[in-house]
Coordinates of C-alpha atoms and ligand atoms in Angstrom, one line a residue:
X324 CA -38.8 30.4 -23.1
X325 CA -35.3 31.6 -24.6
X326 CA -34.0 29.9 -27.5
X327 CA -31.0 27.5 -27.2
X328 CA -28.1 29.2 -28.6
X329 CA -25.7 28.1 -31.4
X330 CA -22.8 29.5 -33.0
X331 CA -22.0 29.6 -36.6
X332 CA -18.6 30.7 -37.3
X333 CA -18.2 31.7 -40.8
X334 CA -21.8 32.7 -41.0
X335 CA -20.9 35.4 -43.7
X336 CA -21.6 33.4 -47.0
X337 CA -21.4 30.2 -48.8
X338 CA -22.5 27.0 -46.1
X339 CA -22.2 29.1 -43.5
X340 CA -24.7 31.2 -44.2
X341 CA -27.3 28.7 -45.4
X342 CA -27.1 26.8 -41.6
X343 CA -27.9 29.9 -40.3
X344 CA -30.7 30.2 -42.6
X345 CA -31.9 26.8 -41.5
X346 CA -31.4 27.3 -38.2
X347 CA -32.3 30.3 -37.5
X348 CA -36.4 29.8 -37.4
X349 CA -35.6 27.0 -34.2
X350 CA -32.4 28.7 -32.3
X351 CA -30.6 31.9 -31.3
X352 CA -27.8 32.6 -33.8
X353 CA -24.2 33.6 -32.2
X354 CA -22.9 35.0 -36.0
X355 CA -19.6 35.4 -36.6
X356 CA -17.1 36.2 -39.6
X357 CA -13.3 37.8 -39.7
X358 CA -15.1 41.1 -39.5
X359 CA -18.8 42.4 -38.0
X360 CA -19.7 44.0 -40.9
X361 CA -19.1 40.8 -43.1
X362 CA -22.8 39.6 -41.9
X363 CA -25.0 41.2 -43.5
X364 CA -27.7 38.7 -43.0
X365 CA -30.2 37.5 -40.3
X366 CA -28.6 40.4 -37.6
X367 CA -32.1 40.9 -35.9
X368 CA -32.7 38.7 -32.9
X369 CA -28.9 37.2 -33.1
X370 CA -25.7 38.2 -32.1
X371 CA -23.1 38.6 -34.0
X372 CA -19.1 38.0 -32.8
X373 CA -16.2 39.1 -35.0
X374 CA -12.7 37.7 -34.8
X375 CA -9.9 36.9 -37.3
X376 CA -9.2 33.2 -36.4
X377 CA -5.7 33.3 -38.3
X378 CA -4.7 36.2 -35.7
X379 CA -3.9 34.5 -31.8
X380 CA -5.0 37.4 -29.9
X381 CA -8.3 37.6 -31.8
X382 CA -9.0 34.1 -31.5
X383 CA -8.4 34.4 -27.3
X384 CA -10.8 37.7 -27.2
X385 CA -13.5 35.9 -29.4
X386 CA -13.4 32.5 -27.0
X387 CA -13.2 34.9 -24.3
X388 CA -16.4 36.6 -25.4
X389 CA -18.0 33.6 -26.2
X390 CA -18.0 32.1 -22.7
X391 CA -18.8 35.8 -20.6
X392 CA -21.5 36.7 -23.1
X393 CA -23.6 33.3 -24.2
X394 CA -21.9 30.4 -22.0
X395 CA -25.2 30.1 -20.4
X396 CA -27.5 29.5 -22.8
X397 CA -25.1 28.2 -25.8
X398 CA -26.6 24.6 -27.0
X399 CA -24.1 23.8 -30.1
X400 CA -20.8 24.9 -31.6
X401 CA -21.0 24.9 -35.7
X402 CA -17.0 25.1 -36.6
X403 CA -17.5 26.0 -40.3
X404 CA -15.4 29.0 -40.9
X405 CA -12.4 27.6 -43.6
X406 CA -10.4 29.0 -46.2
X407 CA -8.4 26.2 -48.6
X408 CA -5.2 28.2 -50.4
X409 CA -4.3 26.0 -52.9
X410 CA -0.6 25.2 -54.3
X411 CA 1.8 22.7 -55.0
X412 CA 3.8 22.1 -51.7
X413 CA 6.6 23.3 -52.8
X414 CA 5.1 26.9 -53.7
X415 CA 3.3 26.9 -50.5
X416 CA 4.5 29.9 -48.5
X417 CA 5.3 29.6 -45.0
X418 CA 2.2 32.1 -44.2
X419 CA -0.6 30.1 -45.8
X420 CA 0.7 27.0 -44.0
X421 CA 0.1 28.8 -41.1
X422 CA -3.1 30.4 -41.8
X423 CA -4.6 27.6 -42.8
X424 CA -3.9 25.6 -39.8
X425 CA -4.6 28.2 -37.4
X426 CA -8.1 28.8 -39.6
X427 CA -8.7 25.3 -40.2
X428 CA -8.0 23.6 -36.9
X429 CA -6.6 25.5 -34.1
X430 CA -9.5 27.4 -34.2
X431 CA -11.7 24.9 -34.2
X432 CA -10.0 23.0 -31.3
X433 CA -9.9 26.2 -29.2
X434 CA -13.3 27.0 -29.3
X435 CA -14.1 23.2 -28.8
X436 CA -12.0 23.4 -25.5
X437 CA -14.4 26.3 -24.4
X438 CA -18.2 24.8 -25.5
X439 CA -16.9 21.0 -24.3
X440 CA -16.2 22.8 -20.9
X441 CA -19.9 24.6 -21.0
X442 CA -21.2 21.3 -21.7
X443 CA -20.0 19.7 -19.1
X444 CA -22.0 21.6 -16.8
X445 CA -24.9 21.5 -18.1
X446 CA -24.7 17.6 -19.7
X447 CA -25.9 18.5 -22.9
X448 CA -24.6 20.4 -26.5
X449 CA -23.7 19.4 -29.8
X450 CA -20.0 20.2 -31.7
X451 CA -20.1 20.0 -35.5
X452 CA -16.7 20.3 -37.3
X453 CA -16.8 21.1 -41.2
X454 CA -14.2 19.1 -42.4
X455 CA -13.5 17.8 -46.6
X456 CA -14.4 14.9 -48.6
X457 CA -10.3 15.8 -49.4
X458 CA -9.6 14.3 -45.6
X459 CA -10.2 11.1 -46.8
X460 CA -9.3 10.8 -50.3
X461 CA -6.4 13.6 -50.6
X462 CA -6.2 16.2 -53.4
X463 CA -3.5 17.1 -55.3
X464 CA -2.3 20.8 -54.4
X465 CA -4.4 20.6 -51.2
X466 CA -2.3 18.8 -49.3
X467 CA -1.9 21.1 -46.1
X468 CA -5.7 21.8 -46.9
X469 CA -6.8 18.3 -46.7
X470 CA -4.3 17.7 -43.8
X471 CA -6.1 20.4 -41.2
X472 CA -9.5 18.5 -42.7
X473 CA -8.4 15.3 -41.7
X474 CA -6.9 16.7 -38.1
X475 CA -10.5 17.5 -37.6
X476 CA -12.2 14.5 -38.1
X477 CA -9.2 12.6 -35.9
X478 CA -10.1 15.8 -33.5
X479 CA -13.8 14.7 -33.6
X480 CA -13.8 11.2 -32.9
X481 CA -11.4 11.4 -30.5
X482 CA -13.0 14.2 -28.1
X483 CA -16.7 12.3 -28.7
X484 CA -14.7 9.4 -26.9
X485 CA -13.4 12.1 -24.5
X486 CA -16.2 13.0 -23.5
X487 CA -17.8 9.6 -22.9
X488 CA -15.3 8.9 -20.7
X489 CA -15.1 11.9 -18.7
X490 CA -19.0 12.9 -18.1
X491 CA -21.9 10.8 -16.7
X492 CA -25.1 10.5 -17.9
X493 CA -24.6 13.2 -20.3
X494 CA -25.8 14.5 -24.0
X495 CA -22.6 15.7 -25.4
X496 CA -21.9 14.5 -29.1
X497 CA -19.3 15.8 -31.5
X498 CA -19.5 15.2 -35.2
X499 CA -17.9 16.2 -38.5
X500 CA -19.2 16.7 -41.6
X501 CA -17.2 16.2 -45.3
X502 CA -18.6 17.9 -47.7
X503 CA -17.7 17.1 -51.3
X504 CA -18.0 19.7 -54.2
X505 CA -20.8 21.9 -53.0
X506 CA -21.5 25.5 -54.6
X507 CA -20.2 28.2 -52.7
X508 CA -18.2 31.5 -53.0
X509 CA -15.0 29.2 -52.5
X510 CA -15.7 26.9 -54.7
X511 CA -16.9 29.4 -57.3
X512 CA -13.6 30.7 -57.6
X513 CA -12.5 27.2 -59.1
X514 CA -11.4 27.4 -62.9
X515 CA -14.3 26.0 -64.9
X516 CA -12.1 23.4 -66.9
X517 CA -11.6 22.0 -62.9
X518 CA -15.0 22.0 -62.0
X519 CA -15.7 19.9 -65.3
X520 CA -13.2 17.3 -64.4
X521 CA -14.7 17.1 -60.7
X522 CA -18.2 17.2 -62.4
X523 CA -17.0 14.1 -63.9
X524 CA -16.5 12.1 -60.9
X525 CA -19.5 12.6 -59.3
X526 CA -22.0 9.3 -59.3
X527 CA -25.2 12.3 -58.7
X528 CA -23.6 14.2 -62.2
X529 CA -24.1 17.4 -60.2
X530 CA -22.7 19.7 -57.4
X531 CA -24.1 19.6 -54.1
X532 CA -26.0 22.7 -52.6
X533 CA -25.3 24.3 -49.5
X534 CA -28.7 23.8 -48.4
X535 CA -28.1 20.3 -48.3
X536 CA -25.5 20.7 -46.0
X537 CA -27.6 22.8 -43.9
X538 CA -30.3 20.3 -43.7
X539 CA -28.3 17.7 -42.1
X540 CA -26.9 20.2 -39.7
X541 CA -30.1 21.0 -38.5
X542 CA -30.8 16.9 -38.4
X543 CA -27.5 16.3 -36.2
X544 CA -28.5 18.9 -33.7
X545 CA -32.0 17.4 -33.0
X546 CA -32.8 14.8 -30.9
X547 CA -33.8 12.3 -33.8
X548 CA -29.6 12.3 -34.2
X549 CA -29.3 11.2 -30.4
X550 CA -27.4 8.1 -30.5
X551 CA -24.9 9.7 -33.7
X552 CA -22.0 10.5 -31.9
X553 CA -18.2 10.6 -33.0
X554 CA -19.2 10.0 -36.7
X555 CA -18.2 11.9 -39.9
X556 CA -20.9 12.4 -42.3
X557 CA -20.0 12.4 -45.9
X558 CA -22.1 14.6 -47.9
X559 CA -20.9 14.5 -51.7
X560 CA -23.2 12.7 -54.5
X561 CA -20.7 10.0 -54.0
X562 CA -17.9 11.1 -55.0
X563 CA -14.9 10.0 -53.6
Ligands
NAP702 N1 -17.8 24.5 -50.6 C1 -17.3 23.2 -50.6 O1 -17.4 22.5 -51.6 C2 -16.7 22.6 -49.4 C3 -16.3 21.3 -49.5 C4 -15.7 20.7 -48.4 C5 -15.5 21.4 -47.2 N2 -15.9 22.7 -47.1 C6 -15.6 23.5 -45.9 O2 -16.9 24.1 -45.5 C7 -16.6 25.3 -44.8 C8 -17.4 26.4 -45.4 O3 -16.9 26.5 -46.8 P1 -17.6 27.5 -47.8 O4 -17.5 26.9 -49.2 O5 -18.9 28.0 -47.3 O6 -16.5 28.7 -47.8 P2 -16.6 30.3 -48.1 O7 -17.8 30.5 -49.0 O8 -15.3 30.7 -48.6 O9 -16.9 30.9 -46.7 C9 -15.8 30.8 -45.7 C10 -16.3 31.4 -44.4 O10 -15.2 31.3 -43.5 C11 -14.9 32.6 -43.0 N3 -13.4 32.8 -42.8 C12 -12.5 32.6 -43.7 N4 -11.3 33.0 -43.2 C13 -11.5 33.5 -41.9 C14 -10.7 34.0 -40.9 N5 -9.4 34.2 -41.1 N6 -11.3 34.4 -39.8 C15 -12.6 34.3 -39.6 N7 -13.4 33.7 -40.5 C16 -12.9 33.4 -41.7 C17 -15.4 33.6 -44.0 O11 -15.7 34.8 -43.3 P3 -15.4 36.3 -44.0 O12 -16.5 36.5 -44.9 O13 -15.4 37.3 -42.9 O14 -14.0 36.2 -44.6 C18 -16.7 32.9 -44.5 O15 -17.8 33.2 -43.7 C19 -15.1 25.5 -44.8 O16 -14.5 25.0 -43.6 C20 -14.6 24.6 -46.0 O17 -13.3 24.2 -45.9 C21 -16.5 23.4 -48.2

């Protein structure tokens, strides 16, 4: 029997690219980054799907794809791809307003609109939206940042309570997930006197790895995470 298939977007590095490691022993992997050749990891028996989410058109082809190619057979949705640009409003140009929204949450909501539709057919799937620990206690010079995290937590709860009252006796859930200061490639490009001063307000006195963020993706899309629906998950050392 075929695997259930799940897409990753942002599956190039960081958390990402550890939920694909997780998951890729238990499902078929839909890969995707801004460019094909940014995975590099886990190609064979997967697919891999390319699009710029910041550009429209790119966005429309790749949710196109999505649905032609692996509507079917596509189990869960794993809206992960991000990018925080950080600045004081005031410096924020126009351009990363805009690319962090489209990024951040109008990507995520589009391709929600497709897999909730798939769903719907077939009763059953699983959306997980990566949101920030920042949605729910703001961060200075993240505040556009912290607003699209927010949106998606709003956007979660609000389409898990969609979803109830549209379909019947179905299996749909969608979650978020707030991560606080885990290691990655974005968060490695943090100055290190910053990272001491988050460091600092961190009850675990360390920073989270991405395989812990992994592990409870792979918990929320099993069956043992049945009855968690709607919920944000905070995954941080307890910081907040
Ligand atoms: N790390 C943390 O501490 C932390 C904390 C809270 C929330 N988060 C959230 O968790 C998610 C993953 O974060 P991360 O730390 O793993 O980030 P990361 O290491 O910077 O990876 C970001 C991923 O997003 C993709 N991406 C960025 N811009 C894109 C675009 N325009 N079009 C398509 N794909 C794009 C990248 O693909 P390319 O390689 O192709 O650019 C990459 O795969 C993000 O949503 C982030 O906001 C992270």
């Amino acid at each position: 029997m075929s695997k259930p298939k799940v897409l990753i977007t942002g599956a190039s590095k960081g958390l990402g690219l550890a939920i694909a490691k997780k998951l890729n022993p238990d499902y078929t992997l839909i890969l995707h980054a801004s460019k094909a050749e940014n995975i590099t990891e886990l190609r064979e028996g997967n697919h891999v799907l390319a699009a710029d989410l910041s550009d429209p058109e790119e966005l429309k082809n790749f949710c196109k794809a999505l649905k032609t190619e692996h509507g079917d057979e596509l189990f869960a949705i794993i809206n992960n791809a991000g990018i925080a640009l950080d600045k004081p409003l005031t410096f924020q140009p126009e351009r990363d307003i805009d690319a962090m929204i489209a990024v951040n949450l109008k990507a995520p909501i589009t391709i929600s609109k497709v897999a909730v539709k798939l769903f719907g057919l077939k009763g059953k799937g699983v959306i997980i939206n990566l949101s920030s620990c920042v949605a729910e206690t703001g961060n200075a010079f993240q505040s556009v940042y912290a607003a699209t995290k927010a949106g998606l937590i709003a956007f979660s709860k609000s389409l898990a309570k969609e979803v109830g009252a549209v379909y019947h006796d179905h299996q749909i859930r969608v979650l978020s997930i707030a991560p606080g200061f885990i290691q990655t490639p974005m968060t490695d490009a943090i100055p290190e006197t910053e990272k001491e001063k988050y460091l600092k307000m961190i009850p675990a006195q360390r920073f989270g790895q991405a395989d812990e963020v992994a592990e409870t993706v792979a918990f929320l899309l099993s069956d043992k995470a049945s009855y968690i629906n709607g919920s944000c998950i905070d995954i941080n050392g307890g910081l907040f």
